[in-house]
PDB file of C-alpha atoms in Angstrom:
ATOM      1  CA  MET A   1     132.319  59.459  73.775  1.00 85.00           C
ATOM      2  CA  LEU A   2     131.447  58.038  77.192  1.00 92.00           C
ATOM      3  CA  ASN A   3     130.789  60.219  80.282  1.00 96.00           C
ATOM      4  CA  GLY A   4     131.656  59.490  83.873  1.00 96.00           C
ATOM      5  CA  ILE A   5     130.999  60.629  87.425  1.00 94.00           C
ATOM      6  CA  CYS A   6     132.996  60.304  90.646  1.00 95.00           C
ATOM      7  CA  LEU A   7     130.911  58.684  93.395  1.00 91.00           C
ATOM      8  CA  LEU A   8     133.781  58.297  95.876  1.00 94.00           C
ATOM      9  CA  THR A   9     134.882  61.013  98.361  1.00 95.00           C
ATOM     10  CA  ALA A  10     137.848  62.049  96.168  1.00 98.00           C
ATOM     11  CA  ILE A  11     139.968  60.296  93.661  1.00 99.00           C
ATOM     12  CA  PRO A  12     143.454  61.063  92.290  1.00 99.00           C
ATOM     13  CA  MET A  13     144.055  62.252  88.725  1.00 99.00           C
ATOM     14  CA  ARG A  14     147.481  61.083  87.495  1.00 99.00           C
ATOM     15  CA  LYS A  15     149.961  62.511  85.047  1.00 99.00           C
ATOM     16  CA  THR A  16     150.502  59.137  83.560  1.00 99.00           C
ATOM     17  CA  LYS A  17     148.641  55.770  83.805  1.00 98.00           C
ATOM     18  CA  SER A  18     150.396  54.464  86.968  1.00 98.00           C
ATOM     19  CA  ASP A  19     149.674  54.451  90.695  1.00 98.00           C
ATOM     20  CA  ARG A  20     153.217  55.773  91.099  1.00 98.00           C
ATOM     21  CA  SER A  21     152.617  58.719  88.790  1.00 99.00           C
ATOM     22  CA  GLU A  22     152.432  62.272  90.031  1.00 98.00           C
ATOM     23  CA  MET A  23     148.994  63.269  91.345  1.00 99.00           C
ATOM     24  CA  ILE A  24     148.189  66.357  89.296  1.00 99.00           C
ATOM     25  CA  ASN A  25     144.613  66.890  90.516  1.00 99.00           C
ATOM     26  CA  GLN A  26     141.704  65.395  92.469  1.00 99.00           C
ATOM     27  CA  ILE A  27     138.175  64.658  91.440  1.00 99.00           C
ATOM     28  CA  LEU A  28     135.558  65.193  94.113  1.00 98.00           C
ATOM     29  CA  PHE A  29     132.272  63.427  94.637  1.00 94.00           C
ATOM     30  CA  GLY A  30     129.679  64.392  92.067  1.00 92.00           C
ATOM     31  CA  GLU A  31     132.132  65.839  89.465  1.00 96.00           C
ATOM     32  CA  THR A  32     131.583  64.678  85.950  1.00 95.00           C
ATOM     33  CA  PHE A  33     133.919  64.197  83.020  1.00 97.00           C
ATOM     34  CA  LYS A  34     134.330  63.038  79.438  1.00 97.00           C
ATOM     35  CA  ILE A  35     136.085  59.694  79.002  1.00 98.00           C
ATOM     36  CA  LYS A  36     138.409  60.268  76.065  1.00 98.00           C
ATOM     37  CA  GLN A  37     140.409  56.978  76.158  1.00 98.00           C
ATOM     38  CA  VAL A  38     139.983  53.686  78.019  1.00 98.00           C
ATOM     39  CA  ASP A  39     142.833  51.230  78.616  1.00 97.00           C
ATOM     40  CA  LYS A  40     142.854  47.945  80.617  1.00 95.00           C
ATOM     41  CA  LYS A  41     143.260  49.644  84.029  1.00 98.00           C
ATOM     42  CA  TRP A  42     143.156  53.387  83.294  1.00 99.00           C
ATOM     43  CA  SER A  43     141.007  56.060  81.629  1.00 99.00           C
ATOM     44  CA  TYR A  44     142.054  59.366  80.182  1.00 99.00           C
ATOM     45  CA  ILE A  45     139.456  62.015  81.064  1.00 99.00           C
ATOM     46  CA  GLN A  46     138.528  65.639  80.705  1.00 98.00           C
ATOM     47  CA  LEU A  47     136.742  67.224  83.634  1.00 98.00           C
ATOM     48  CA  ASN A  48     133.671  69.158  82.651  1.00 96.00           C
ATOM     49  CA  HIS A  49     133.978  72.046  85.009  1.00 96.00           C
ATOM     50  CA  ASP A  50     137.516  73.171  84.082  1.00 98.00           C
ATOM     51  CA  LYS A  51     138.531  70.973  81.080  1.00 98.00           C
ATOM     52  CA  TYR A  52     141.521  69.624  83.077  1.00 99.00           C
ATOM     53  CA  GLU A  53     142.780  66.299  81.737  1.00 99.00           C
ATOM     54  CA  GLY A  54     144.620  63.277  83.220  1.00 99.00           C
ATOM     55  CA  TRP A  55     144.417  59.593  84.020  1.00 99.00           C
ATOM     56  CA  ILE A  56     142.156  57.972  86.518  1.00 99.00           C
ATOM     57  CA  ASP A  57     141.665  54.382  87.732  1.00 99.00           C
ATOM     58  CA  ASN A  58     138.878  52.495  85.936  1.00 98.00           C
ATOM     59  CA  LYS A  59     137.663  51.129  89.274  1.00 98.00           C
ATOM     60  CA  GLN A  60     137.055  54.592  90.690  1.00 98.00           C
ATOM     61  CA  TYR A  61     134.235  55.984  88.588  1.00 97.00           C
ATOM     62  CA  HIS A  62     130.820  55.203  87.094  1.00 94.00           C
ATOM     63  CA  VAL A  63     129.726  55.662  83.546  1.00 95.00           C
ATOM     64  CA  ILE A  64     126.647  57.947  83.061  1.00 90.00           C
ATOM     65  CA  LYS A  65     124.536  59.306  80.221  1.00 84.00           C
ATOM     66  CA  ASP A  66     123.476  62.728  81.444  1.00 73.00           C
ATOM     67  CA  LEU A  67     126.220  65.382  81.895  1.00 70.00           C
ATOM     68  CA  ASN A  68     123.803  68.241  82.376  1.00 71.00           C
ATOM     69  CA  LEU A  69     123.097  67.562  86.048  1.00 74.00           C
ATOM     70  CA  GLN A  70     121.897  70.217  88.534  1.00 79.00           C
ATOM     71  CA  TYR A  71     123.606  69.911  91.860  1.00 83.00           C
ATOM     72  CA  LYS A  72     123.885  71.020  95.444  1.00 82.00           C
ATOM     73  CA  ILE A  73     127.223  71.885  96.953  1.00 85.00           C
ATOM     74  CA  SER A  74     128.514  70.543 100.271  1.00 83.00           C
ATOM     75  CA  ASN A  75     129.078  73.409 102.713  1.00 82.00           C
ATOM     76  CA  LYS A  76     130.368  71.374 105.645  1.00 79.00           C
ATOM     77  CA  LYS A  77     134.004  70.349 106.120  1.00 79.00           C
ATOM     78  CA  GLN A  78     132.695  66.818 106.382  1.00 78.00           C
ATOM     79  CA  ALA A  79     129.224  65.268 106.203  1.00 79.00           C
ATOM     80  CA  ASN A  80     128.098  61.677 105.918  1.00 79.00           C
ATOM     81  CA  LEU A  81     126.909  60.203 102.605  1.00 79.00           C
ATOM     82  CA  LYS A  82     125.159  56.920 102.276  1.00 76.00           C
ATOM     83  CA  ILE A  83     124.997  55.102  98.953  1.00 74.00           C
ATOM     84  CA  LYS A  84     122.475  52.249  99.380  1.00 71.00           C
ATOM     85  CA  THR A  85     123.777  50.778 102.652  1.00 74.00           C
ATOM     86  CA  VAL A  86     127.396  51.908 102.535  1.00 79.00           C
ATOM     87  CA  SER A  87     128.485  55.164 104.295  1.00 83.00           C
ATOM     88  CA  GLN A  88     131.392  57.391 103.185  1.00 86.00           C
ATOM     89  CA  PRO A  89     132.619  60.963 104.022  1.00 88.00           C
ATOM     90  CA  LEU A  90     131.348  63.827 101.942  1.00 88.00           C
ATOM     91  CA  ILE A  91     133.774  66.803 101.985  1.00 92.00           C
ATOM     92  CA  LEU A  92     133.607  70.570 101.539  1.00 94.00           C
ATOM     93  CA  GLY A  93     132.949  71.544  97.902  1.00 94.00           C
ATOM     94  CA  SER A  94     131.615  68.244  96.713  1.00 93.00           C
ATOM     95  CA  LEU A  95     128.709  68.224  94.244  1.00 91.00           C
ATOM     96  CA  ILE A  96     125.367  66.488  95.034  1.00 85.00           C
ATOM     97  CA  PRO A  97     123.622  65.714  91.763  1.00 79.00           C
ATOM     98  CA  VAL A  98     119.918  66.453  91.681  1.00 75.00           C
ATOM     99  CA  ASN A  99     118.818  63.479  89.670  1.00 67.00           C
ATOM    100  CA  GLU A 100     115.802  61.266  90.276  1.00 66.00           C
ATOM    101  CA  LYS A 101     117.732  57.996  89.753  1.00 66.00           C
ATOM    102  CA  LEU A 102     120.591  59.054  92.036  1.00 66.00           C
ATOM    103  CA  LYS A 103     118.242  60.527  94.652  1.00 63.00           C
ATOM    104  CA  LYS A 104     116.969  56.982  95.243  1.00 65.00           C
ATOM    105  CA  THR A 105     120.445  55.760  96.207  1.00 66.00           C
ATOM    106  CA  LEU A 106     121.922  58.802  97.908  1.00 71.00           C
ATOM    107  CA  HIS A 107     121.234  59.886 101.502  1.00 68.00           C
ATOM    108  CA  ILE A 108     122.909  62.982 102.951  1.00 64.00           C
ATOM    109  CA  SER A 109     123.108  63.397 106.765  1.00 61.00           C
ATOM    110  CA  GLU A 110     123.115  67.183 106.819  1.00 57.00           C
ATOM    111  CA  ASN A 111     121.427  70.031 104.989  1.00 58.00           C
ATOM    112  CA  LEU A 112     123.427  71.344 102.054  1.00 56.00           C
ATOM    113  CA  SER A 113     123.171  74.725 100.341  1.00 50.00           C
ATOM    114  CA  PHE A 114     122.987  75.531  96.640  1.00 48.00           C
ATOM    115  CA  CYS A 115     126.218  77.459  95.713  1.00 52.00           C
ATOM    116  CA  THR A 116     124.142  80.309  94.252  1.00 52.00           C
ATOM    117  CA  MET A 117     122.493  80.886  97.692  1.00 55.00           C
ATOM    118  CA  HIS A 118     125.733  82.324  99.089  1.00 62.00           C
ATOM    119  CA  PRO A 119     125.824  86.129  98.845  1.00 77.00           C
ATOM    120  CA  PHE A 120     129.416  87.189  98.142  1.00 83.00           C
ATOM    121  CA  LYS A 121     129.869  89.983 100.654  1.00 81.00           C
ATOM    122  CA  THR A 122     128.628  88.091 103.631  1.00 84.00           C
ATOM    123  CA  TRP A 123     129.880  84.602 102.919  1.00 90.00           C
ATOM    124  CA  PHE A 124     133.190  84.953 101.088  1.00 94.00           C
ATOM    125  CA  VAL A 125     135.462  85.258 104.120  1.00 95.00           C
ATOM    126  CA  LYS A 126     133.512  82.499 105.924  1.00 94.00           C
ATOM    127  CA  ILE A 127     133.965  80.096 103.047  1.00 94.00           C
ATOM    128  CA  ALA A 128     137.662  81.022 102.533  1.00 97.00           C
ATOM    129  CA  LYS A 129     138.347  80.409 106.231  1.00 97.00           C
ATOM    130  CA  LYS A 130     136.678  76.939 106.248  1.00 96.00           C
ATOM    131  CA  TYR A 131     139.950  75.726 104.681  1.00 98.00           C
ATOM    132  CA  LEU A 132     142.281  77.282 107.279  1.00 98.00           C
ATOM    133  CA  ASN A 133     145.088  75.008 108.409  1.00 98.00           C
ATOM    134  CA  SER A 134     144.318  72.462 105.644  1.00 98.00           C
ATOM    135  CA  PRO A 135     147.776  70.921 104.800  1.00 99.00           C
ATOM    136  CA  TYR A 136     149.367  71.762 101.488  1.00 99.00           C
ATOM    137  CA  LEU A 137     149.227  68.895  98.994  1.00 99.00           C
ATOM    138  CA  TRP A 138     150.280  69.127  95.379  1.00 99.00           C
ATOM    139  CA  GLY A 139     147.254  68.372  93.239  1.00 99.00           C
ATOM    140  CA  GLY A 140     144.866  68.482  96.235  1.00 99.00           C
ATOM    141  CA  ARG A 141     141.422  70.123  96.337  1.00 99.00           C
ATOM    142  CA  THR A 142     140.117  69.083  99.782  1.00 98.00           C
ATOM    143  CA  PRO A 143     140.414  70.192 103.404  1.00 97.00           C
ATOM    144  CA  MET A 144     142.624  67.088 103.949  1.00 97.00           C
ATOM    145  CA  GLY A 145     145.136  68.437 101.436  1.00 98.00           C
ATOM    146  CA  ILE A 146     145.026  71.295  98.962  1.00 99.00           C
ATOM    147  CA  ASP A 147     147.359  73.292  96.737  1.00 99.00           C
ATOM    148  CA  CYS A 148     147.361  77.013  96.035  1.00 99.00           C
ATOM    149  CA  SER A 149     145.267  77.011  92.875  1.00 99.00           C
ATOM    150  CA  GLY A 150     143.105  74.232  94.050  1.00 99.00           C
ATOM    151  CA  TYR A 151     142.238  76.312  97.029  1.00 99.00           C
ATOM    152  CA  THR A 152     141.352  79.428  95.014  1.00 99.00           C
ATOM    153  CA  GLN A 153     139.241  77.274  92.585  1.00 99.00           C
ATOM    154  CA  MET A 154     137.333  75.667  95.359  1.00 98.00           C
ATOM    155  CA  VAL A 155     136.497  78.861  97.236  1.00 97.00           C
ATOM    156  CA  PHE A 156     135.132  80.496  94.118  1.00 96.00           C
ATOM    157  CA  ARG A 157     133.038  77.412  93.303  1.00 94.00           C
ATOM    158  CA  PHE A 158     130.713  78.398  96.199  1.00 91.00           C
ATOM    159  CA  PHE A 159     129.861  81.592  94.330  1.00 91.00           C
ATOM    160  CA  ASN A 160     129.182  80.018  91.037  1.00 89.00           C
ATOM    161  CA  ILE A 161     132.465  81.170  89.593  1.00 94.00           C
ATOM    162  CA  GLN A 162     134.543  78.554  87.814  1.00 96.00           C
ATOM    163  CA  LEU A 163     138.214  79.170  87.799  1.00 98.00           C
ATOM    164  CA  PRO A 164     140.755  77.193  85.749  1.00 98.00           C
ATOM    165  CA  ARG A 165     142.715  74.616  87.647  1.00 99.00           C
ATOM    166  CA  ASP A 166     146.301  75.913  87.648  1.00 99.00           C
ATOM    167  CA  ALA A 167     147.715  79.286  88.891  1.00 99.00           C
ATOM    168  CA  TYR A 168     149.199  80.213  85.478  1.00 98.00           C
ATOM    169  CA  GLN A 169     145.677  79.568  83.884  1.00 99.00           C
ATOM    170  CA  GLN A 170     143.935  81.676  86.499  1.00 99.00           C
ATOM    171  CA  ALA A 171     146.375  84.451  85.868  1.00 99.00           C
ATOM    172  CA  ASN A 172     144.998  84.748  82.312  1.00 98.00           C
ATOM    173  CA  ILE A 173     141.517  85.863  83.375  1.00 98.00           C
ATOM    174  CA  GLY A 174     140.217  88.944  85.105  1.00 98.00           C
ATOM    175  CA  ASP A 175     141.197  92.600  85.137  1.00 98.00           C
ATOM    176  CA  LYS A 176     144.623  93.728  86.359  1.00 98.00           C
ATOM    177  CA  ILE A 177     144.736  95.931  89.467  1.00 97.00           C
ATOM    178  CA  HIS A 178     147.790  98.204  89.395  1.00 94.00           C
ATOM    179  CA  ASP A 179     147.903  99.502  92.972  1.00 94.00           C
ATOM    180  CA  LEU A 180     147.599  97.717  96.268  1.00 94.00           C
ATOM    181  CA  LYS A 181     145.472 100.687  97.503  1.00 94.00           C
ATOM    182  CA  ASP A 182     142.757  99.652  95.028  1.00 96.00           C
ATOM    183  CA  VAL A 183     142.438  95.975  95.931  1.00 97.00           C
ATOM    184  CA  LYS A 184     139.165  94.503  97.137  1.00 96.00           C
ATOM    185  CA  LEU A 185     138.019  91.378  98.945  1.00 97.00           C
ATOM    186  CA  GLY A 186     138.276  88.410  96.560  1.00 97.00           C
ATOM    187  CA  ASP A 187     140.996  89.810  94.318  1.00 98.00           C
ATOM    188  CA  LEU A 188     143.571  87.144  93.230  1.00 99.00           C
ATOM    189  CA  ALA A 189     147.256  87.927  93.815  1.00 99.00           C
ATOM    190  CA  PHE A 190     149.775  86.038  91.676  1.00 99.00           C
ATOM    191  CA  PHE A 191     153.406  85.421  92.480  1.00 99.00           C
ATOM    192  CA  GLU A 192     156.459  84.484  90.360  1.00 98.00           C
ATOM    193  CA  THR A 193     159.635  82.595  90.360  1.00 97.00           C
ATOM    194  CA  ASN A 194     162.008  83.513  87.527  1.00 97.00           C
ATOM    195  CA  ASN A 195     159.173  85.365  85.795  1.00 96.00           C
ATOM    196  CA  THR A 196     156.839  82.312  85.849  1.00 98.00           C
ATOM    197  CA  ILE A 197     153.611  82.258  87.759  1.00 99.00           C
ATOM    198  CA  THR A 198     154.041  79.711  90.517  1.00 98.00           C
ATOM    199  CA  HIS A 199     151.634  80.741  93.300  1.00 99.00           C
ATOM    200  CA  VAL A 200     148.242  82.324  93.849  1.00 99.00           C
ATOM    201  CA  GLY A 201     146.300  83.553  96.843  1.00 99.00           C
ATOM    202  CA  ILE A 202     143.087  85.460  97.759  1.00 99.00           C
ATOM    203  CA  ILE A 203     143.233  88.941  99.096  1.00 98.00           C
ATOM    204  CA  LEU A 204     141.121  89.422 102.290  1.00 96.00           C
ATOM    205  CA  ARG A 205     141.896  93.167 102.708  1.00 87.00           C
ATOM    206  CA  LYS A 206     144.618  95.548 101.623  1.00 84.00           C
ATOM    207  CA  ASN A 207     147.425  93.954 103.574  1.00 94.00           C
ATOM    208  CA  LYS A 208     146.178  90.387 104.169  1.00 98.00           C
ATOM    209  CA  ILE A 209     146.118  87.396 102.003  1.00 99.00           C
ATOM    210  CA  ILE A 210     144.944  83.836 102.484  1.00 99.00           C
ATOM    211  CA  HIS A 211     146.702  81.109 100.536  1.00 99.00           C
ATOM    212  CA  ALA A 212     148.013  77.499 100.651  1.00 99.00           C
ATOM    213  CA  SER A 213     151.668  77.344 101.547  1.00 98.00           C
ATOM    214  CA  GLY A 214     152.536  74.560 103.940  1.00 98.00           C
ATOM    215  CA  LYS A 215     148.976  74.919 104.980  1.00 98.00           C
ATOM    216  CA  VAL A 216     146.106  77.336 104.284  1.00 99.00           C
ATOM    217  CA  ARG A 217     147.113  80.389 106.232  1.00 98.00           C
ATOM    218  CA  ILE A 218     146.710  84.146 106.441  1.00 98.00           C
ATOM    219  CA  ASP A 219     149.799  86.297 105.873  1.00 98.00           C
ATOM    220  CA  ARG A 220     150.761  89.908 105.303  1.00 98.00           C
ATOM    221  CA  LEU A 221     150.796  91.204 101.804  1.00 98.00           C
ATOM    222  CA  ASP A 222     152.847  94.240 100.581  1.00 97.00           C
ATOM    223  CA  LYS A 223     154.213  95.552  97.287  1.00 96.00           C
ATOM    224  CA  ASN A 224     157.028  93.003  97.351  1.00 97.00           C
ATOM    225  CA  GLY A 225     154.831  89.970  98.063  1.00 98.00           C
ATOM    226  CA  ILE A 226     153.863  87.674 100.941  1.00 98.00           C
ATOM    227  CA  TYR A 227     155.620  88.312 104.205  1.00 98.00           C
ATOM    228  CA  ASN A 228     155.666  85.356 106.597  1.00 96.00           C
ATOM    229  CA  THR A 229     155.702  86.641 110.117  1.00 91.00           C
ATOM    230  CA  THR A 230     156.741  83.251 111.541  1.00 91.00           C
ATOM    231  CA  LEU A 231     159.855  83.108 109.258  1.00 94.00           C
ATOM    232  CA  ASN A 232     160.332  86.912 109.309  1.00 96.00           C
ATOM    233  CA  THR A 233     160.870  87.024 105.594  1.00 97.00           C
ATOM    234  CA  HIS A 234     159.183  87.416 102.262  1.00 98.00           C
ATOM    235  CA  THR A 235     158.296  83.988 100.856  1.00 98.00           C
ATOM    236  CA  HIS A 236     156.604  84.812  97.519  1.00 98.00           C
ATOM    237  CA  LYS A 237     157.397  87.644  95.076  1.00 98.00           C
ATOM    238  CA  LEU A 238     154.329  89.554  93.829  1.00 98.00           C
ATOM    239  CA  LYS A 239     153.777  89.501  90.072  1.00 98.00           C
ATOM    240  CA  PHE A 240     150.386  91.202  89.741  1.00 98.00           C
ATOM    241  CA  ILE A 241     146.788  91.270  91.080  1.00 98.00           C
ATOM    242  CA  LYS A 242     143.647  90.304  89.104  1.00 98.00           C
ATOM    243  CA  ARG A 243     140.029  91.112  89.811  1.00 98.00           C
ATOM    244  CA  ILE A 244     137.684  88.190  88.984  1.00 95.00           C
ATOM    245  CA  ILE A 245     134.451  89.462  90.497  1.00 88.00           C
TER     246      ILE A 245
END
């Protein structure tokens, strides 16, 4: 089975092999994957970090041999990346492979930090707030557009914690917290529509949550769910809270 790497800023993963198909995910610079099927214009791939699968354009990736790459993580909303003589943006959460062959062709304009260098208590809120006001985008995982579970997945990446891609998958891990009085920074709150998990956000403190809804924003959290003070109404019904850390 072939392996691939994304060397563009971010590329779309499609539900079916068509440019008009729904974007179900994004692959960021440096992320690697297994190539399970190759057609004339499209490849069906499985991401290595979360096993998510979908179709990507054959013109938007490179085939590689080594999947066991060490990497640095981009801690800036945007930095400049130069591949040979061509510059392109490098966005928050991208992975910079530490590989001798790649190091000869990559040049990063700003210092980047290893994700394991970020102590949770002092950095978690800072990292979470880097995405504030990022517009909501179904399937998105970047500051230019991100969905609710893409947001939680990206924030936890900085602390070497790999969450599944979708909210319903994230709801299956961690330990359940039964009382709002017991929540801690970094707990995940899950919300339902007709008894189905449809939304997730990160608890900042007992009555505050940061989540992607319209944009990445901070709202009030109570036993009923998320209360939007702009709309003066509850927008999401609380299902349960899970502790990941």
